mmCIF file of C-alpha atoms in Angstrom:
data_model
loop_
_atom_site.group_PDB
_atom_site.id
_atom_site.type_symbol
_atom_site.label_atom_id
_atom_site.label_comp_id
_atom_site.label_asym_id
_atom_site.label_seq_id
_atom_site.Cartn_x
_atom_site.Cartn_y
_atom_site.Cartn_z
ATOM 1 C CA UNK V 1 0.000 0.000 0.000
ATOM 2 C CA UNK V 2 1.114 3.134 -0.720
ATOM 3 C CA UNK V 3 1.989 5.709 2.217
ATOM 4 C CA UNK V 4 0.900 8.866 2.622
ATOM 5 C CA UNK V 5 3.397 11.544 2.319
ATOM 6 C CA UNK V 6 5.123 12.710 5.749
ATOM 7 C CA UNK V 7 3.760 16.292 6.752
ATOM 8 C CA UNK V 8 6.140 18.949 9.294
ATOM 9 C CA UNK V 9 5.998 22.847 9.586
ATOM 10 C CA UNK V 10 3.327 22.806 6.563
ATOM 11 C CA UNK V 11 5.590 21.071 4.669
ATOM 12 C CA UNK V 12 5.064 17.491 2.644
ATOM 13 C CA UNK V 13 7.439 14.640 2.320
ATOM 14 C CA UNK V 14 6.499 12.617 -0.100
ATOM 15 C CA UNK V 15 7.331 8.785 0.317
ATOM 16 C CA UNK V 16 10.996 8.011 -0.904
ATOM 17 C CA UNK V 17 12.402 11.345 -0.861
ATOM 18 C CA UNK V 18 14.454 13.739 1.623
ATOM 19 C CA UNK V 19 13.917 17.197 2.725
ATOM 20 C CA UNK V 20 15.418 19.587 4.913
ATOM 21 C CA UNK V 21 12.823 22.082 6.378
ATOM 22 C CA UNK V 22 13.223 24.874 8.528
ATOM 23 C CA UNK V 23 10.847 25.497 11.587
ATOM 24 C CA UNK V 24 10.888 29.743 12.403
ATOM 25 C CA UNK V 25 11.547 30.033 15.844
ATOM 26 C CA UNK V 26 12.614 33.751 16.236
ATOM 27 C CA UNK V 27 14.491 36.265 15.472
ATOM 28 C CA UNK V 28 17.990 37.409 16.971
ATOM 29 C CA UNK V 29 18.127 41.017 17.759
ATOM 30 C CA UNK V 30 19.455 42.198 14.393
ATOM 31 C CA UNK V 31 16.622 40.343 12.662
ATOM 32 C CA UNK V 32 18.588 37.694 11.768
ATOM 33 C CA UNK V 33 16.069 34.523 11.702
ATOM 34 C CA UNK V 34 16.531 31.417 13.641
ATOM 35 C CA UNK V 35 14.989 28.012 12.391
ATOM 36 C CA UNK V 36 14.894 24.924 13.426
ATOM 37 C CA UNK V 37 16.127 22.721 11.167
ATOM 38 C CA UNK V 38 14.698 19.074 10.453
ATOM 39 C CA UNK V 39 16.327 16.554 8.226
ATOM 40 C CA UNK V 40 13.436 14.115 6.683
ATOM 41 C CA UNK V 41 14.188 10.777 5.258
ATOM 42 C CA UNK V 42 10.470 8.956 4.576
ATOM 43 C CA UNK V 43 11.054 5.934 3.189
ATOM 44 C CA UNK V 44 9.092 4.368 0.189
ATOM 45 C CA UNK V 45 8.153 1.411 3.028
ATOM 46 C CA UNK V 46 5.875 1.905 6.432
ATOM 47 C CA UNK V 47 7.848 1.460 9.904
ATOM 48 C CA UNK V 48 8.231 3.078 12.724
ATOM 49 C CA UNK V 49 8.671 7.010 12.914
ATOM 50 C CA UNK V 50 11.735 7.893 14.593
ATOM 51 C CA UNK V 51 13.699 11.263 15.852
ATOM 52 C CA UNK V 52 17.328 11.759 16.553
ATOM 53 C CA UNK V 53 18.170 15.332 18.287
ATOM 54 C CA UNK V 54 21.673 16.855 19.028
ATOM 55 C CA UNK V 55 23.070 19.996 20.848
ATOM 56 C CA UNK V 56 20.058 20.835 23.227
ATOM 57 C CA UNK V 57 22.744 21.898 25.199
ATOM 58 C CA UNK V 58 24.464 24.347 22.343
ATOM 59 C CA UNK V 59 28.133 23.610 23.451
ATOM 60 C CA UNK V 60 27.435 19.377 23.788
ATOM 61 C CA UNK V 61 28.971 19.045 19.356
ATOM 62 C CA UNK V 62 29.765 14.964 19.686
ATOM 63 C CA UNK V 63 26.153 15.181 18.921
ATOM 64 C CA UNK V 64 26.417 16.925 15.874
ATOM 65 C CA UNK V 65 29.179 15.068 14.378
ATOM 66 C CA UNK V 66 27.208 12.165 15.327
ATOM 67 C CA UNK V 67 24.030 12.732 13.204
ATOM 68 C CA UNK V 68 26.474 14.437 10.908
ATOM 69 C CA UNK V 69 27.946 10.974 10.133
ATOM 70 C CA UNK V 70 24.485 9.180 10.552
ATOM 71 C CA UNK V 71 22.916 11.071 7.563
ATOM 72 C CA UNK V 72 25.338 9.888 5.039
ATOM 73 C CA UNK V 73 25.393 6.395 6.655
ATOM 74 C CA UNK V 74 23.867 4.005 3.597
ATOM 75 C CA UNK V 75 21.623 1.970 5.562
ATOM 76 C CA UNK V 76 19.641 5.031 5.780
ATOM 77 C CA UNK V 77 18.768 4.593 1.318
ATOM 78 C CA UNK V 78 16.742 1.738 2.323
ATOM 79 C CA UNK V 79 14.787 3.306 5.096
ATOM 80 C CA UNK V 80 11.430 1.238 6.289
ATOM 81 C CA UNK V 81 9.351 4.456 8.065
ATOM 82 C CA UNK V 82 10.207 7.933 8.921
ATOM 83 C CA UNK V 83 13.678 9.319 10.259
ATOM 84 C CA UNK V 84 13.692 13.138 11.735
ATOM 85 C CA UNK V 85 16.982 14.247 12.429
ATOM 86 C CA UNK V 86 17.638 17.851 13.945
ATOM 87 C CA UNK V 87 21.540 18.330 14.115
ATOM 88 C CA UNK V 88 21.681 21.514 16.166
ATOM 89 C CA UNK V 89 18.245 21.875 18.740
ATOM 90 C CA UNK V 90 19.547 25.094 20.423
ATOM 91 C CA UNK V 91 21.108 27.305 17.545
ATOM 92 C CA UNK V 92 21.863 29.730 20.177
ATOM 93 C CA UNK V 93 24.044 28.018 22.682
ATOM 94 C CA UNK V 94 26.082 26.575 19.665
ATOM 95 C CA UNK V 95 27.159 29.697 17.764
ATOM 96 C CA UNK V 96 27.837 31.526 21.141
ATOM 97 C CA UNK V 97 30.015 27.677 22.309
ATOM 98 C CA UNK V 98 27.849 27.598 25.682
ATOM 99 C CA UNK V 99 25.577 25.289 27.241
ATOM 100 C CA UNK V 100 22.793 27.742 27.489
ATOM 101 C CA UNK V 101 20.248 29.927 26.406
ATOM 102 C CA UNK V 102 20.854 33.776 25.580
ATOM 103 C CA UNK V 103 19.261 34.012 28.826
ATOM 104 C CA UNK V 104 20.897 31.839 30.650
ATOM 105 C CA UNK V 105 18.478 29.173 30.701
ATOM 106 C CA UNK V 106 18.733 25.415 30.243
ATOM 107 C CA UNK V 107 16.724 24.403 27.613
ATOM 108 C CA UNK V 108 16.754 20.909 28.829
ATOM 109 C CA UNK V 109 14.770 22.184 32.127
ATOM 110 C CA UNK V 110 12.050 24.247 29.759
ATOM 111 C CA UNK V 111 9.551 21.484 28.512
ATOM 112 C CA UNK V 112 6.596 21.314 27.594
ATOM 113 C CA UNK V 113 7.387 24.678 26.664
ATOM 114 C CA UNK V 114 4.345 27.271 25.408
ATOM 115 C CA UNK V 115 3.639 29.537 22.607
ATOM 116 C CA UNK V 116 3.837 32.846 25.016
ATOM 117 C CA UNK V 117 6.781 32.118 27.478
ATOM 118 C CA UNK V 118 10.346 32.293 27.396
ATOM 119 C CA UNK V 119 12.236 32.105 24.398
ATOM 120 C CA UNK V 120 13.724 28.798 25.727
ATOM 121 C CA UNK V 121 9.913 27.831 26.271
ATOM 122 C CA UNK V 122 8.890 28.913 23.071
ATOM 123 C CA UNK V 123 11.969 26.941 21.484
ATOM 124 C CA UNK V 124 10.662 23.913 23.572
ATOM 125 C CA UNK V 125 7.209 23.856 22.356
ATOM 126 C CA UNK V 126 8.460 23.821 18.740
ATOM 127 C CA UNK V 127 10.724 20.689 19.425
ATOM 128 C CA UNK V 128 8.456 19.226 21.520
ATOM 129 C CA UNK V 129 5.252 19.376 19.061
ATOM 130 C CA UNK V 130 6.440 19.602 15.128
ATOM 131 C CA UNK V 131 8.831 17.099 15.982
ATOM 132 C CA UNK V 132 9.052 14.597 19.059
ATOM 133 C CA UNK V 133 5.356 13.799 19.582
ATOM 134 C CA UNK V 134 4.919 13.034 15.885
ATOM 135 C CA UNK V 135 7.347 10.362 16.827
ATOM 136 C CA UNK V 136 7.539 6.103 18.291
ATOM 137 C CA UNK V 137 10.659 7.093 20.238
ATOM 138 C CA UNK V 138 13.654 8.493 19.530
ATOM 139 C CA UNK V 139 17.187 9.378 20.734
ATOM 140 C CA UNK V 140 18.623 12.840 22.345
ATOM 141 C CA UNK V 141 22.402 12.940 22.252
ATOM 142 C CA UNK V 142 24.453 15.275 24.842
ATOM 143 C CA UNK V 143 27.601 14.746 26.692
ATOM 144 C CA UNK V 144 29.592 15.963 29.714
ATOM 145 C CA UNK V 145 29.706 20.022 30.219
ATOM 146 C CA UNK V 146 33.117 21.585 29.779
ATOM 147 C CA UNK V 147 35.767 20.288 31.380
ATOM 148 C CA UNK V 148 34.406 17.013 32.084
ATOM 149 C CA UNK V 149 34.305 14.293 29.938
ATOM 150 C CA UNK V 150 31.782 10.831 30.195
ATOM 151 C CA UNK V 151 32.582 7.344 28.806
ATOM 152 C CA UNK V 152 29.899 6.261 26.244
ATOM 153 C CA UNK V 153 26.576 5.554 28.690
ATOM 154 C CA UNK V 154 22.800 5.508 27.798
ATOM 155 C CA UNK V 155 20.409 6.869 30.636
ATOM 156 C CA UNK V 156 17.158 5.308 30.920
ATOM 157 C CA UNK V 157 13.904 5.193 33.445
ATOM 158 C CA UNK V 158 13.707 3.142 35.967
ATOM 159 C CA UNK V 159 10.910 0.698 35.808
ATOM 160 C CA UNK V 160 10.568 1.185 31.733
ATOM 161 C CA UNK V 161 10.968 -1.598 29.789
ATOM 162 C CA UNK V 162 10.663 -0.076 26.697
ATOM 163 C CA UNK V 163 13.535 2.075 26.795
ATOM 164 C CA UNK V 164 16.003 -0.747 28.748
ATOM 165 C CA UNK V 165 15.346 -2.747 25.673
ATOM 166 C CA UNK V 166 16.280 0.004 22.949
ATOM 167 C CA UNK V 167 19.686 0.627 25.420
ATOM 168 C CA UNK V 168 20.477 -2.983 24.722
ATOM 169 C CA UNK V 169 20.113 -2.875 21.319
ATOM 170 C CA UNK V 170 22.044 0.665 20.996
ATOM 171 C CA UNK V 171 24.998 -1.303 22.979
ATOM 172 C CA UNK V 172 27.317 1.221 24.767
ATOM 173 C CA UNK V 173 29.332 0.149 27.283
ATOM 174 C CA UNK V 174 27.125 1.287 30.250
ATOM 175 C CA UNK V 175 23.616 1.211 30.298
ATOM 176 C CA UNK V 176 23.101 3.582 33.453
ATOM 177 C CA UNK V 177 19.573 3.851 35.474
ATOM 178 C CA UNK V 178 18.800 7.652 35.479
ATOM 179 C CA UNK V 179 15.391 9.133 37.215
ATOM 180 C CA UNK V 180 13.394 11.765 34.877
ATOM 181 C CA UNK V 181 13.637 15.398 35.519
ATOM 182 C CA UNK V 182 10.784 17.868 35.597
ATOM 183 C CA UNK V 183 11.288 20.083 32.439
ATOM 184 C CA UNK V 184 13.114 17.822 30.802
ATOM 185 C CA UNK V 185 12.661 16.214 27.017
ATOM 186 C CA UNK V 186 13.121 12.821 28.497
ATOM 187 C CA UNK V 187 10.435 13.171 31.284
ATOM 188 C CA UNK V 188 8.104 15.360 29.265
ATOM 189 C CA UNK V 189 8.110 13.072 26.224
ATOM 190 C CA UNK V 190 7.600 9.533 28.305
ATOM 191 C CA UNK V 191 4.398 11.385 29.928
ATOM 192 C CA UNK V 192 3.489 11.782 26.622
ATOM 193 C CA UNK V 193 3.895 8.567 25.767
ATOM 194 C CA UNK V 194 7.057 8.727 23.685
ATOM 195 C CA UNK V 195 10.228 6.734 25.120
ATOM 196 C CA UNK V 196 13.501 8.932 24.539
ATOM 197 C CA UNK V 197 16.733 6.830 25.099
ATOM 198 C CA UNK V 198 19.549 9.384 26.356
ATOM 199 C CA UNK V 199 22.732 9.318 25.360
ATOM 200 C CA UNK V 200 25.817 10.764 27.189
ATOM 201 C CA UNK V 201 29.243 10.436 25.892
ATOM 202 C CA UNK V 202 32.222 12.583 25.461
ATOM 203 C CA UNK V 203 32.826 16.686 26.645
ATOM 204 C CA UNK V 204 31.863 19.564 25.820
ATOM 205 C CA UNK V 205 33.303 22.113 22.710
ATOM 206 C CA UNK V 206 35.318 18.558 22.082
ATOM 207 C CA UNK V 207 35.409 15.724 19.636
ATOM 208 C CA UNK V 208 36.322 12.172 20.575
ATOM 209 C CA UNK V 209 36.060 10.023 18.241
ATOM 210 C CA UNK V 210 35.391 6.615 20.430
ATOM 211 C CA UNK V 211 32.126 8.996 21.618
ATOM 212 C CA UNK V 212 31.031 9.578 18.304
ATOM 213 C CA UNK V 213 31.776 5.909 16.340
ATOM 214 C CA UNK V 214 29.622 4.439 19.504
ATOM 215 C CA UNK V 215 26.823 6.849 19.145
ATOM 216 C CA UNK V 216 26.533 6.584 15.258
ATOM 217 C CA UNK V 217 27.071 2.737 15.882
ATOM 218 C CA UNK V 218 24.168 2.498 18.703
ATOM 219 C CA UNK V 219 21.747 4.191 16.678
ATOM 220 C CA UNK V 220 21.783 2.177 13.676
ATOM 221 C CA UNK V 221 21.237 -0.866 16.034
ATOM 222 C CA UNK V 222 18.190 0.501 17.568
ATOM 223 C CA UNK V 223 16.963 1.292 14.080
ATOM 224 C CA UNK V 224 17.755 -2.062 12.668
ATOM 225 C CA UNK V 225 16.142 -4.188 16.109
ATOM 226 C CA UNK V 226 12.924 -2.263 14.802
ATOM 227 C CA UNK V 227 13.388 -3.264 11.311
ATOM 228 C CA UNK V 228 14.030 0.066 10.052
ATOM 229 C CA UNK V 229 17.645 -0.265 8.579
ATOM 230 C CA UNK V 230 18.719 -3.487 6.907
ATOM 231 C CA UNK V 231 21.565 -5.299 8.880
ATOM 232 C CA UNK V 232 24.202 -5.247 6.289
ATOM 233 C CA UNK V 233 27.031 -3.604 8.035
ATOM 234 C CA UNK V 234 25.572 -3.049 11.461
ATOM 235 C CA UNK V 235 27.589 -5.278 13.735
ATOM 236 C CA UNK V 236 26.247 -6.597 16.756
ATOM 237 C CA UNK V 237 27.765 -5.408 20.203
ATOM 238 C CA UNK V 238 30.138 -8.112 21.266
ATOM 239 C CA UNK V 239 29.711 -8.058 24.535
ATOM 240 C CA UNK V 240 26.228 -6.790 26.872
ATOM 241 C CA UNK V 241 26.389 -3.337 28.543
ATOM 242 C CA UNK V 242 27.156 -2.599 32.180
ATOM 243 C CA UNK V 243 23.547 -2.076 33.753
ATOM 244 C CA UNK V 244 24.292 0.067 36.770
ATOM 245 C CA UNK V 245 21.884 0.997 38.821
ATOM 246 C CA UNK V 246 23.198 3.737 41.104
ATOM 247 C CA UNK V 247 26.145 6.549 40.758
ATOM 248 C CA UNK V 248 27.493 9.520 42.380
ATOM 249 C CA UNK V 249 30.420 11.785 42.392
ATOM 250 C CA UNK V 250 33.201 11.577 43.799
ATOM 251 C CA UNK V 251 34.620 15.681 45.114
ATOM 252 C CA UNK V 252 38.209 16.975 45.686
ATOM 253 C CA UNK V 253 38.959 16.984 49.197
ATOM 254 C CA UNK V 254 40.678 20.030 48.540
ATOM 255 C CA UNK V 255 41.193 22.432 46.235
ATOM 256 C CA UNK V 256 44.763 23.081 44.263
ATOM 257 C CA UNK V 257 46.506 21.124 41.750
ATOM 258 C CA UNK V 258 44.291 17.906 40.361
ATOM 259 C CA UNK V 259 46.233 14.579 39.265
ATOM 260 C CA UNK V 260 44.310 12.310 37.974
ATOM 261 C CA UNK V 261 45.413 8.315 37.828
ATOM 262 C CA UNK V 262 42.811 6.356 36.248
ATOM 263 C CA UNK V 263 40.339 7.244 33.309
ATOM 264 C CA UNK V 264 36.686 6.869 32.250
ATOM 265 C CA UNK V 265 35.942 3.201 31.496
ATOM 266 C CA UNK V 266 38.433 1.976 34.386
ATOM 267 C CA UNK V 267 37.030 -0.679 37.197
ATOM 268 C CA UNK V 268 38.068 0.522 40.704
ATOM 269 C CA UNK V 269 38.094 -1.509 43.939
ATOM 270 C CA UNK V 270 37.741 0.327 47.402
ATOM 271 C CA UNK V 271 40.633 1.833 48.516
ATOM 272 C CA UNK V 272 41.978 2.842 44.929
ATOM 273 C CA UNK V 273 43.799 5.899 44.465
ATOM 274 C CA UNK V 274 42.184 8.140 41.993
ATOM 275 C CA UNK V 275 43.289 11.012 42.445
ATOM 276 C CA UNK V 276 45.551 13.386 44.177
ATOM 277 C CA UNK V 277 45.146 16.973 44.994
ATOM 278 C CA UNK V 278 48.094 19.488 45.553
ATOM 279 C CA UNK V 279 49.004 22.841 46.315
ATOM 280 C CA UNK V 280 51.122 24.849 43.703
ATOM 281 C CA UNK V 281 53.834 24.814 46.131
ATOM 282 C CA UNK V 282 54.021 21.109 46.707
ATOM 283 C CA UNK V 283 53.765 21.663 50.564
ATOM 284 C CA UNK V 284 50.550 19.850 51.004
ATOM 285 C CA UNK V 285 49.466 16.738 48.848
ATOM 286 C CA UNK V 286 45.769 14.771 49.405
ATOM 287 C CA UNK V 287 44.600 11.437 48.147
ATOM 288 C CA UNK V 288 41.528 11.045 46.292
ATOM 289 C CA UNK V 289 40.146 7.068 47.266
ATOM 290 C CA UNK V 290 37.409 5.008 45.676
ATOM 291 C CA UNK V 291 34.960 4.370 48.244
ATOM 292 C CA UNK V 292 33.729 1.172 46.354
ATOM 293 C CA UNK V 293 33.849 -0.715 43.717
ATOM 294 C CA UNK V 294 32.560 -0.010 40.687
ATOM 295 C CA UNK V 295 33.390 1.457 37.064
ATOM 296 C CA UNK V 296 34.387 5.417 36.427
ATOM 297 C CA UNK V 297 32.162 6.826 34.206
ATOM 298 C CA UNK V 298 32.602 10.634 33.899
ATOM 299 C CA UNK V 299 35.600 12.174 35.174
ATOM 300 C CA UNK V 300 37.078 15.716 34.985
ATOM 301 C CA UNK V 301 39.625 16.609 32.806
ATOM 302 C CA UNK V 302 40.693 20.647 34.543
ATOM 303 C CA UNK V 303 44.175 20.291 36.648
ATOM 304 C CA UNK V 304 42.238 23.052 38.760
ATOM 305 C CA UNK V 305 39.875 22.639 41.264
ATOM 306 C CA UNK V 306 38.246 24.063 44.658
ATOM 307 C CA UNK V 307 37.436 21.833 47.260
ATOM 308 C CA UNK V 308 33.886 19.967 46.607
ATOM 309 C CA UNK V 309 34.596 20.169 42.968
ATOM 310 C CA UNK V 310 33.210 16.876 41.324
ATOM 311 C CA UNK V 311 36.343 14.496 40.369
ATOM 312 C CA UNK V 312 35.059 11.174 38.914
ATOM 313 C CA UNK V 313 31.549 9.746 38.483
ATOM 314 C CA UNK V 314 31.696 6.404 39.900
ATOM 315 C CA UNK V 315 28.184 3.784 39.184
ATOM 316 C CA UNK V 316 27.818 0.870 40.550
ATOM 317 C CA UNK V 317 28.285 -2.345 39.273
ATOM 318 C CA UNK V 318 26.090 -5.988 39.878
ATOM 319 C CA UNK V 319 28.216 -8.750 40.826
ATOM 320 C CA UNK V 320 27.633 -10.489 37.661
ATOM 321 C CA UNK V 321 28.748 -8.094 35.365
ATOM 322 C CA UNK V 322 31.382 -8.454 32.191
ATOM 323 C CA UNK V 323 34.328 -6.922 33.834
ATOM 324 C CA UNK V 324 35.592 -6.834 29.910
ATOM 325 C CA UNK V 325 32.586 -5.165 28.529
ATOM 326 C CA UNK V 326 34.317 -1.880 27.703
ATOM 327 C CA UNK V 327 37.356 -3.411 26.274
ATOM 328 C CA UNK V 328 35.567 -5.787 24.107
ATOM 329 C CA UNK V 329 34.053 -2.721 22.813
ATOM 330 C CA UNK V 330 36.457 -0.380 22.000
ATOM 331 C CA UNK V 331 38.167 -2.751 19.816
ATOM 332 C CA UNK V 332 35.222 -3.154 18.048
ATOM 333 C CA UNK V 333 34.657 -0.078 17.187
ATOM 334 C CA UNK V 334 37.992 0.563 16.499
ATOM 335 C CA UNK V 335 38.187 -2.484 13.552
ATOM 336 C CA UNK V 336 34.894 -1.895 12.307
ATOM 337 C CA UNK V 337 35.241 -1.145 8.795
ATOM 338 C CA UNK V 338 31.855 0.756 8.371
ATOM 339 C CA UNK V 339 33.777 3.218 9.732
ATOM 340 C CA UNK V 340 36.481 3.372 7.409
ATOM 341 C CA UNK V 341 38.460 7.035 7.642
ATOM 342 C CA UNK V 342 37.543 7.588 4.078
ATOM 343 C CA UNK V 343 34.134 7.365 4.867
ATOM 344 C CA UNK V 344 33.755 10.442 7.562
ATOM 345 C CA UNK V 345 36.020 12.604 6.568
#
């Protein structure tokens, strides 16, 4: 049977084409217009209807790059259903290289958003209506704020089964269980009824290329577990994901100098040694300990901090996990030949 073509912003898609359209949001105050921009690939086949979103936070780019990629991936030319992709959400934060807002808002704390509030409200109500309710589910990419950096991780609700099965298929090395926040695209969208996996890798106003090959990588498997992609070329994670269930961060005991010992993606054991923490004389030097065992999933990455600053972001692990998960994975992604450097360039 023959679909019907794919409507957004007044705009049609007709089945087995691509279009870019641009969603007015405002103007900037020298009139210069701001849009937010969809990417629409409705394939000549029914299946699900899917979004992918990146840089809600303006200065979180792994996201870009990721979608960047993900667009000229070839799986996407035989497309079952409807893929929205919207590289840059907050236009603002990511020409001005910050987080927020012009006014200093977090966009990520605006939703549901309305027609007569706050630009970051306004902004929200946009996203939230022409594009993520029209949707099954879909994916929001961020990663660490500046100066911090996260391994590869997918949040997801406790209790919903819906989205702890998508974070299997997407396959990054943790799979981390994350509560909803009010004003958030996450919460806002599962009271809505539309699951939103969350993905956090990498830091901010920085590239890293294992972030972005395991985001462009876990996508494609969620898309081909719902039969949207073929699976030519998408290779299976080797190994499960880390489900961890609890995390918190670990804060310099003081501040001064900060020497860090062990990375993201590293299993600790109580009693480690992290960190240390110095003063620029070298008079006074203070350990940084693991209080438990588990595996580091965030860490900071400035040699300067005040006391109480947060260090490393330690989640806890069951006793049956795959100690090797992480490793297993890197090297796959690193010998996978879909991503060829030829190929994302």
């Amino acid at each position: 049977m023959a679909r019907d073509p794919f409507v957004i912003g007044g705009q049609s898609v007709v089945p087995g084409t691509k279009a870019s359209v641009a969603l007015p949001v405002s103007a900037m105050p020298d009139h210069t217009q701001v849009d937010l921009h969809v990417e629409v690939i409705h394939g000549k086949r029914p299946g699900p209807t899917m979004f992918v979103s990146a840089a809600v936070h303006g200065d979180e780019v792994i996201g870009v790059e990721i979608v960047r990629r993900l667009l000229r991936s070839p799986q996407l030319n035989s497309l079952r259903g409807t893929l929205l992709v919207v590289p840059i959400v907050n236009a603002y934060g990511f020409l001005a290289h910050s987080r927020y807002l012009p006014d200093r808002r977090d966009l990520n704390r605006c939703f549901p958003g309305s027609t007569a509030g706050s630009l970051g409200a306004r902004l929200a109500h946009i996203f939230l209506n022409e594009v993520v309710l029209p949707c099954d589910f879909g994916i929001d990419l961020h990663s660490a704020a500046v100066h911090r950096t996260n391994l590869p991780q997918i949040r997801v609700t406790p209790g919903d089964a819906i989205t702890a099965r998508m974070a299997r298929d997407f396959g990054a090395p943790v799979i981390l269980t994350s509560p909803l926040r009010d004003g958030s695209l996450r919460g806002e969208a599962a009271a809505r009824g539309t699951p939103v996996l969350l993905y956090e890798a990498g830091e901010g106003l920085r590239f890293d290329e294992f972030a972005v090959r395991a985001g462009v990588a876990g996508i494609l498997r969620v898309m081909r577990a719902q039969n949207m992609v073929p699976a030519k070329g998408i290779a299976r994670a080797r190994t499960p994901s880390l489900v961890c269930r609890s995390s918190s961060w670990l804060r310099a005991p003081s501040g001064g100098l900060l020497r860090t010992f062990r990375a993201e993606g590293d299993l600790v054991a109580e009693g480690d040694v992290l960190a240390a923490v110095a003063d620029p004389a070298g008079a006074a030097e203070t350990e940084l300990r693991a209080p438990g065992p588990g595996i580091l999933i965030g860490r900071a990455v400035l040699p300067v901090v005040n006391e109480g600053d947060a260090v490393f972001h330690l989640a806890t692990l069951s006793p049956q996990a795959d100690v090797d998960t992480v490793e297993a994975l890197t090297a796959q992604l690193e010998a996978d030949p879909m991503f060829d450097e030829d190929e994302i360039i």
